XYZ file of C-alpha atoms in Angstrom:
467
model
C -9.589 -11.076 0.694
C -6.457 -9.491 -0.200
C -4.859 -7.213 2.623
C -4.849 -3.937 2.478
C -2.571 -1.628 0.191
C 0.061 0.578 1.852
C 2.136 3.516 1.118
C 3.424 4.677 4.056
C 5.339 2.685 7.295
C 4.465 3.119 10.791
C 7.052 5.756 11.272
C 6.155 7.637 8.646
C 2.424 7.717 9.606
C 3.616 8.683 13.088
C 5.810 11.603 11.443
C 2.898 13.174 9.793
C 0.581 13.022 12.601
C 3.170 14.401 14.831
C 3.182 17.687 11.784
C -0.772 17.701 11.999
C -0.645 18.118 15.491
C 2.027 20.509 15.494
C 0.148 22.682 13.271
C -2.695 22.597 15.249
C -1.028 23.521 18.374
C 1.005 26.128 17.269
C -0.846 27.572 14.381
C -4.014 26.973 14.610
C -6.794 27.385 12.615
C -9.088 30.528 11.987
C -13.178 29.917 12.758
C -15.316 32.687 10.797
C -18.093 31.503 13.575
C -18.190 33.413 16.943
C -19.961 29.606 18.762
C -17.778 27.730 17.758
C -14.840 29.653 18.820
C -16.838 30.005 22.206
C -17.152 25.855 22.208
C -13.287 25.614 21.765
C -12.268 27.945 23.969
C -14.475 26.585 26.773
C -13.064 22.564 25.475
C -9.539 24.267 26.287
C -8.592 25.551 22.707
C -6.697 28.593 22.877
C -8.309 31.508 21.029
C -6.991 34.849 19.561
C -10.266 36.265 19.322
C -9.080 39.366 16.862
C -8.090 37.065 14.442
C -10.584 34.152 14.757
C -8.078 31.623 15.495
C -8.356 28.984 17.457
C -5.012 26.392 18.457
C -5.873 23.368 19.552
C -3.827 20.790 22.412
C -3.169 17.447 21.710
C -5.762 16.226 24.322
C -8.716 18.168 22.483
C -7.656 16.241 19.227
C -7.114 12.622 21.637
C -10.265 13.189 23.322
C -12.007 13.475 20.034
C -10.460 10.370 18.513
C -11.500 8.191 21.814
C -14.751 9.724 21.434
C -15.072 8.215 17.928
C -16.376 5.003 16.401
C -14.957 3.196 14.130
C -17.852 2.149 12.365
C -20.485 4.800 11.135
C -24.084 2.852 10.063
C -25.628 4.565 7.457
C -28.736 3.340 5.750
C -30.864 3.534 2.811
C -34.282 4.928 3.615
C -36.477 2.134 2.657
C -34.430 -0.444 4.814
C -33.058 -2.654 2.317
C -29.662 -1.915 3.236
C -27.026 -0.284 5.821
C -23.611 0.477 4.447
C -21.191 -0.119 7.455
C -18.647 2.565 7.007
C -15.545 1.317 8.668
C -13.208 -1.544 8.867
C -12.288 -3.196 5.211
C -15.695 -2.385 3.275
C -15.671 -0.458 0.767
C -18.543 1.509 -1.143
C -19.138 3.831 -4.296
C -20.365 6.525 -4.867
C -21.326 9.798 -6.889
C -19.730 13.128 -5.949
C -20.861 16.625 -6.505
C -20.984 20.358 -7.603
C -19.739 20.327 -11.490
C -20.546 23.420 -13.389
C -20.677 21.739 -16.646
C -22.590 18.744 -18.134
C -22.026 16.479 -21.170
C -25.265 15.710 -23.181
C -25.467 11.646 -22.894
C -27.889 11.892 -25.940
C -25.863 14.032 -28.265
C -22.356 14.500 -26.776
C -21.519 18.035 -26.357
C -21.080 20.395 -23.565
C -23.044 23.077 -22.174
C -22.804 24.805 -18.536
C -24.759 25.496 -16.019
C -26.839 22.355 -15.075
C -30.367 22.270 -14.078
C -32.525 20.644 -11.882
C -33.700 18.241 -15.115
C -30.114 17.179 -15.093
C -29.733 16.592 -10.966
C -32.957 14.533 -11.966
C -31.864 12.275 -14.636
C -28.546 11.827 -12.611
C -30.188 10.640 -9.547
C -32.451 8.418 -11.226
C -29.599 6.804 -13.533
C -27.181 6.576 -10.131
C -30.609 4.452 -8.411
C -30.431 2.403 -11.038
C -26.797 0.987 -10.739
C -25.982 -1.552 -8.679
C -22.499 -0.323 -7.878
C -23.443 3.232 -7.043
C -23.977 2.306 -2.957
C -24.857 6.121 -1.640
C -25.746 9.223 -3.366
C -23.967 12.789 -3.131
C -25.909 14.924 -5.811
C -23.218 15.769 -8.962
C -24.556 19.003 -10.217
C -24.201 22.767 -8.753
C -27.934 23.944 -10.280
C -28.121 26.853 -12.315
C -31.759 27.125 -12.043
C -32.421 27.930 -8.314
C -31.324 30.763 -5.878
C -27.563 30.447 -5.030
C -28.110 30.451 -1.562
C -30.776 27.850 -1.786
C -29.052 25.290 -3.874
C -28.422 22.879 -1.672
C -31.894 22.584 -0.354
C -32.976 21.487 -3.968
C -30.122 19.580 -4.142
C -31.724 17.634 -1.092
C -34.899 17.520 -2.574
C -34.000 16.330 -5.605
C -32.333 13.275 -4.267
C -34.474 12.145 -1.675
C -37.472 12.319 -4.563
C -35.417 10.663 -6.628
C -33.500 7.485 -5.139
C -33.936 5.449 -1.674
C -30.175 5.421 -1.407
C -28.093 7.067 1.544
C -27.687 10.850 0.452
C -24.381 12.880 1.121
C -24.360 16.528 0.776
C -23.360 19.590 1.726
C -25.564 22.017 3.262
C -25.270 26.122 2.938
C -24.816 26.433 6.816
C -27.516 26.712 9.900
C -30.433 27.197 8.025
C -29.527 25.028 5.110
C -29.092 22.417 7.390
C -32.120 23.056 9.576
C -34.108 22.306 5.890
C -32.323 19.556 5.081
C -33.376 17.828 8.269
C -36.689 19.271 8.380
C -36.859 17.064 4.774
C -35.458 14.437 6.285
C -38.369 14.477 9.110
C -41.111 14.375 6.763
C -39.909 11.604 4.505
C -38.859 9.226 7.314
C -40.173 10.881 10.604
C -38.041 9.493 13.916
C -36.050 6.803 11.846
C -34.542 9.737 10.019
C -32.448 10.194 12.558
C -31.944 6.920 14.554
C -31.498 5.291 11.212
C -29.753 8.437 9.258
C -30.444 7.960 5.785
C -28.249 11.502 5.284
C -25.093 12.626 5.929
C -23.462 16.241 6.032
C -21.051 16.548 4.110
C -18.484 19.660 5.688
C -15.378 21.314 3.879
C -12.830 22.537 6.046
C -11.180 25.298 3.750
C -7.568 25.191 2.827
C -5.169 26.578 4.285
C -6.923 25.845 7.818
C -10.099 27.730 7.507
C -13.175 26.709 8.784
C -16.028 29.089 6.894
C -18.856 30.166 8.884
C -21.418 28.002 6.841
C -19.074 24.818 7.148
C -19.053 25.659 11.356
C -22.762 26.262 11.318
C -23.024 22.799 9.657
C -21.288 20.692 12.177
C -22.871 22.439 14.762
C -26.321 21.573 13.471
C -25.431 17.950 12.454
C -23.669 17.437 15.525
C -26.873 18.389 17.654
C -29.021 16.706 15.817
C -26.790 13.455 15.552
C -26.288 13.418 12.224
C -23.596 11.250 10.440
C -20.782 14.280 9.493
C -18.229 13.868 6.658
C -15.408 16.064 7.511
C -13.111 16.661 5.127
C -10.209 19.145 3.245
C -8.618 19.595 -0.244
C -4.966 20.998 0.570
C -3.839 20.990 -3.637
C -0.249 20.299 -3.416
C 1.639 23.800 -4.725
C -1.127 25.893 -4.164
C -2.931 25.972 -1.038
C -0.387 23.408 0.784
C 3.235 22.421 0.428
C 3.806 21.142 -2.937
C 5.695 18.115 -0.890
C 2.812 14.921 -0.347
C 4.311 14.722 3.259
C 3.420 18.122 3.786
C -0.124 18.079 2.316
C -1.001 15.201 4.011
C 0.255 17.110 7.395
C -2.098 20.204 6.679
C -4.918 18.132 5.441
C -4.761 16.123 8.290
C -4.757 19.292 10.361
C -7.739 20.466 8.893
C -9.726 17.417 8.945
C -8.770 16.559 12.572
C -10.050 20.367 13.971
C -13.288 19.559 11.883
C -13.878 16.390 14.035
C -12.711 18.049 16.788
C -15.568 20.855 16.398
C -18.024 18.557 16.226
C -17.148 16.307 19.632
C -16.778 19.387 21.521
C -20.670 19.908 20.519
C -21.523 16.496 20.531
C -19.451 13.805 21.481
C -21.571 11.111 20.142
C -21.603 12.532 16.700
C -20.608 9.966 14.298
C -17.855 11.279 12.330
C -16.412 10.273 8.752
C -12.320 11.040 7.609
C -12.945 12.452 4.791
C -9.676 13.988 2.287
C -9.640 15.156 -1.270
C -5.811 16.337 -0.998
C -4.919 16.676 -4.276
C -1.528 18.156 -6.460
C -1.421 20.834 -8.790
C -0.945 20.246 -12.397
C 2.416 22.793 -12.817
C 1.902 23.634 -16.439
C -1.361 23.823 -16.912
C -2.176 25.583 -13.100
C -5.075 23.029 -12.682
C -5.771 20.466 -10.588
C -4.931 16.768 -10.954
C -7.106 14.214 -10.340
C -6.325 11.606 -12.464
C -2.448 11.534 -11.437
C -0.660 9.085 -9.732
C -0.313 11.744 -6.908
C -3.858 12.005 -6.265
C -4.340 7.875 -6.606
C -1.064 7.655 -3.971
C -2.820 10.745 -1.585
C -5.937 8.461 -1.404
C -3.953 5.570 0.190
C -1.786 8.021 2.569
C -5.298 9.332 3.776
C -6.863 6.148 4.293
C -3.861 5.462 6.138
C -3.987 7.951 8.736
C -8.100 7.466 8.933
C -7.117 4.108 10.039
C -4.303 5.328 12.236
C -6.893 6.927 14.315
C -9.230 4.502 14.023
C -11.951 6.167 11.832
C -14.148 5.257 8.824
C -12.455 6.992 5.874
C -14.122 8.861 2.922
C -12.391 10.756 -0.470
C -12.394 11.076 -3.627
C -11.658 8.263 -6.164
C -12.612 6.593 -9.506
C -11.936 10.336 -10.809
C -10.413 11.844 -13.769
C -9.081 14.730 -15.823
C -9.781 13.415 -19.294
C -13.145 15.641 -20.607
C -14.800 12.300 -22.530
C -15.212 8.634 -21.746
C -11.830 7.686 -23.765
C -8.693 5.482 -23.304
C -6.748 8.595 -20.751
C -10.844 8.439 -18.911
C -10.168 4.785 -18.678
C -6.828 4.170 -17.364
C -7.376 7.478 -14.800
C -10.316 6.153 -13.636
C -9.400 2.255 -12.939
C -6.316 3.739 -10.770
C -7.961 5.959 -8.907
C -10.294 3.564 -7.688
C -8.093 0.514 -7.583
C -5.722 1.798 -5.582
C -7.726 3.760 -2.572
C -10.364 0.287 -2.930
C -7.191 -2.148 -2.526
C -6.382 0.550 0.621
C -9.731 -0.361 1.860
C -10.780 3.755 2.099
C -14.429 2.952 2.980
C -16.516 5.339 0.784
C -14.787 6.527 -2.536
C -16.813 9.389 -4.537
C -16.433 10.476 -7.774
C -18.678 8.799 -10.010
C -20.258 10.247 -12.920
C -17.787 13.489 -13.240
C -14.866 13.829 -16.101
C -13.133 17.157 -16.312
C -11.074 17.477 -13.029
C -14.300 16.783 -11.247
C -16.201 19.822 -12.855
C -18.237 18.074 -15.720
C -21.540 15.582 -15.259
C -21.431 12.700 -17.607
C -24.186 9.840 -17.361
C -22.322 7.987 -20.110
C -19.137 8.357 -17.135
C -21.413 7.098 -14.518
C -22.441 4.125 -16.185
C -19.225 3.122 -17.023
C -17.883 3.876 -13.275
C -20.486 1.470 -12.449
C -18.394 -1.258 -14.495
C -15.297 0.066 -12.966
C -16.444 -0.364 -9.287
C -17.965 -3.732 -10.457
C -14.483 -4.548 -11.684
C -13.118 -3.718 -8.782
C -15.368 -5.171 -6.163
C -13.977 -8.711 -7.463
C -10.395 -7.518 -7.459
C -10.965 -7.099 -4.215
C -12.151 -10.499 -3.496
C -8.656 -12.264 -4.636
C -8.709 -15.949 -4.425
C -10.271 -18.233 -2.014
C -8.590 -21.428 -1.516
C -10.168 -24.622 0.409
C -10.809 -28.398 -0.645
C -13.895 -27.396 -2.529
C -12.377 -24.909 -4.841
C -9.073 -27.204 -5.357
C -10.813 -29.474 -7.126
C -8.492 -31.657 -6.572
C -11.322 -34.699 -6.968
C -12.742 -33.363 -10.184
C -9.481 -32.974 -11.963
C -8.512 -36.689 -10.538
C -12.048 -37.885 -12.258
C -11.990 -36.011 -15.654
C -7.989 -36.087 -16.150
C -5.976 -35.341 -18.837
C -8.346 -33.881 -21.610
C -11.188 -33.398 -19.178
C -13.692 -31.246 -20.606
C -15.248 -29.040 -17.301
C -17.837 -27.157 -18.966
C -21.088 -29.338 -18.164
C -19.448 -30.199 -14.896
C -21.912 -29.468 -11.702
C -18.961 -28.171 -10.159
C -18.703 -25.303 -13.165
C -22.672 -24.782 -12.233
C -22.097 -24.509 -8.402
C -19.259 -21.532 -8.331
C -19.019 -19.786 -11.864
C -20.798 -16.824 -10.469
C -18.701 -16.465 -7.684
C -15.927 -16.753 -9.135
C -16.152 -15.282 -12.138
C -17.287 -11.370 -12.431
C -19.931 -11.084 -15.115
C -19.399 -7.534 -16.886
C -22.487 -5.046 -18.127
C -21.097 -2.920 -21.135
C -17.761 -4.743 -21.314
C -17.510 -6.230 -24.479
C -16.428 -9.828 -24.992
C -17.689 -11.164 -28.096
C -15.958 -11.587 -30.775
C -14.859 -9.520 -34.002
C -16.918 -11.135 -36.313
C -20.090 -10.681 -33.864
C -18.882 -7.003 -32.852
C -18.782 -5.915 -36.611
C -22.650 -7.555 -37.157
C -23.440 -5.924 -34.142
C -22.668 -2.474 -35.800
C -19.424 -2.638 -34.003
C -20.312 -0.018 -31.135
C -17.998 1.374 -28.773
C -18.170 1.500 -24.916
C -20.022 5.072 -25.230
C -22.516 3.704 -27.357
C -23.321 0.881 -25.154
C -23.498 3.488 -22.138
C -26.142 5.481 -23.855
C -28.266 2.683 -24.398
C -27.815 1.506 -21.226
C -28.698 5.223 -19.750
C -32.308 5.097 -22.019
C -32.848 1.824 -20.011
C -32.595 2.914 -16.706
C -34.061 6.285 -17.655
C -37.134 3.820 -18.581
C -37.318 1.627 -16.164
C -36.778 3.574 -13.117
C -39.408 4.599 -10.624
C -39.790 6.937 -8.159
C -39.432 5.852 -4.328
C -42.148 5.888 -1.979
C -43.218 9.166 -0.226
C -46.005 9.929 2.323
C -48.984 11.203 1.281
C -48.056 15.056 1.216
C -44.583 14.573 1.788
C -43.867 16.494 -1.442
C -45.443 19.452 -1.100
C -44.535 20.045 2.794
C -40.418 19.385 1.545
C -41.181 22.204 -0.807
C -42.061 24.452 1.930
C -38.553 24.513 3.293
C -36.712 25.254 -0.665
């Protein structure tokens, strides 16, 4: 396997983690939730109650760290599989909340999702074999606000047996979302987490009442937590990368802190979406070489600390599956896979991460296939030398019909979906169809064939109880 991808040197690593702590020391951050400025302060976190704002010593951020794993199990609900967040693996995902969706069926855009789209996105995201966890990618427009996430929760867990990631809309949201979790998978839910909390920590260095509230319930409960921040470079952090990485840092680091002063046996993700500001436009930029070059930094400093690492990746800006979709979307999840960040989200969402596109999902799916055998490089021993069969069949040797094509052809060659490979004169018989059309056809199939998990009897209508 090919070693991991780098962008900064140890002494630059140490620089910005010297600025993170720094910041947390001396400025602090504000916590719009009276317990968890009470845990802090009782942890040794100096609080200015008037303001809310807690600073925090170097040893409450090295106690946390030692109190950390770096390996986080998370598993898919039926058993088939546990994704082993740490170390070099690396795993795909979908990402949430767009406001928008693009019609697979007919192409255009509309706002406002519903639940029927959350549905079909689930069910096409259990169907790929790429797609390794499950964070749901629409904000629903046909629920109460407040409630959202809960049928976010709901949604998923009826409608995949992958690991879920989502957010939760503080201490009651994420008392429901573990009630949920109880009822589909009683005791294992928990021992064997087949969710994790997702938790923003709000730039510039605000942690929101309903983001607090969350860590304190997952952390009690023992519930995998995914703490991130999105610092955008020029906007709400330094427009410098070294100084957005120092604030995000910041913020994700008092997160994690938060939750070991609660519980310090929490497992805990590194999670960053630091991003840059597009200057002329005033939007963000996902799909820039900042944002691919951010990734790496980030999965850096998880690393530095020893952590499983989490952000966003395989994301764009363009609004359609076209050539700018394409090359934005290979480099922002080449280059944070080839950094070995352990769980990259962002598939299925075009538009600065705002719009739902199936027909982006299942090509994302081909992308993180691609990607998986980048990853792989080039294994050399005897065997794959072939020194032996190239002696035997010599100059002009045909190696086609050759056991030793049979034996390793799968391995070592990546076998693509919707790429297409055939040529012209097959392509134009074929009603020479594009990528997009292949992707619609290949939504109808999974919409087809997929089927809904397993639930206990009742499960569905005691879930609904807690909406």
């Amino acid at each position: 396997m090919l070693s991991p991808a780098s962008v900064l040197d140890e002494g630059q690593l140490e620089a910005i983690s010297n600025t993170s702590l720094r910041i947390l020391e001396r400025v602090g951050v504000t916590v719009h939730e009276p317990e968890a400025l009470s845990l802090l302060e009782k942890a040794g976190a100096r609080v200015d109650w008037p303001r809310s704002r807690a600073t925090i010593p170097h040893r409450l951020v090295s106690e946390a760290l030692c109190q950390s794993s770096p390996v986080v199990s998370l598993y898919w609900r039926d058993g088939s599989r546990k994704l082993e967040v740490g170390g070099d693996n690396v795993y795909f995902g979908t990402i949430g909340f767009p406001t928008a969706v693009v019609d697979w069926s007919s192409g255009s855009y509309r706002l406002s999702p519903t639940s029927a789209d959350l549905q079909e996105a689930v069910r096409v995201a259990d169907m790929m074999e790429n797609v390794d966890f499950i964070m749901p990618p629409a904000s629903l427009s046909d629920c109460p606000a407040g409630r959202m996430d809960r049928h976010q929760w709901m949604i998923s867990f009826l409608g995949s047996e992958k690991h879920i990631v989502n957010q939760t809309f503080g201490r009651q949201g994420a008392q429901a979302a573990l009630a949920m979790a109880r009822v589909l998978g009683g005791k294992a839910a928990l021992s064997r987490p087949f969710l994790t909390f997702l938790v923003s920590v709000t730039s510039a260095l605000t942690l929101r009442q309903d983001a607090a509230e969350t860590i304190l319930e997952g952390a009690r409960a023992g519930v995998p937590l995914c703490i991130y921040s999105g610092p955008m470079a020029g906007a709400t952090s330094p427009v410098t990368l070294a100084g957005t990485l120092a604030q995000g840092n910041a913020e994700a680091l008092a997160g994690i802190v938060l939750a070991k002063v609660s519980n310090p046996g929490v497992p805990v993700i590194y999670g960053s979406w630091t991003r840059a500001m597009d200057m002329k436009y005033a939007n963000v930029a996902f799909g820039s070489p900042e944002f691919a070059l951010l990734r790496v930094a980030s999965c850096q400093l998880a690393k530095h600390y020893g952590l499983p690492s989490a952000g966003g990746g395989i994301l764009c800006d363009s609004k359609v599956p076209d050539a700018q979709f394409a090359y934005e979307k290979m480099m922002t999840a080449l280059l944070p896979a080839m950094a070995r960040m352990n769980m990259i989200v962002g598939m299925g969402l075009v538009g600065h991460e705002n719009v739902l596109s199936l027909e982006g999902l299942v090509i994302d799916n081909e992308i993180a296939g691609y990607v998986r055998r980048a990853l792989q490089g080039v294994s050399v021993d005897e065997e794959r030398l072939a020194f032996d069969l190239i002696e035997r069949l010599g100059p002009g040797g045909q190696f086609l019909a050759e056991d030793h094509t049979l034996r390793h052809f799968r391995q070592e060659l990546w076998v693509p979906d919707l790429t297409n490979r055939e040529g012209h004169v097959l392509w134009l018989q074929g009603g020479s169809r594009d990528i997009r059309d292949r992707a619609r056809e290949r939504i109808q199939e999974c919409l087809s064939g997929w089927e809904a998990p397993r639930v206990p009897a009742g499960a569905v209508q005691e879930m609904a109880r807690f909406l």
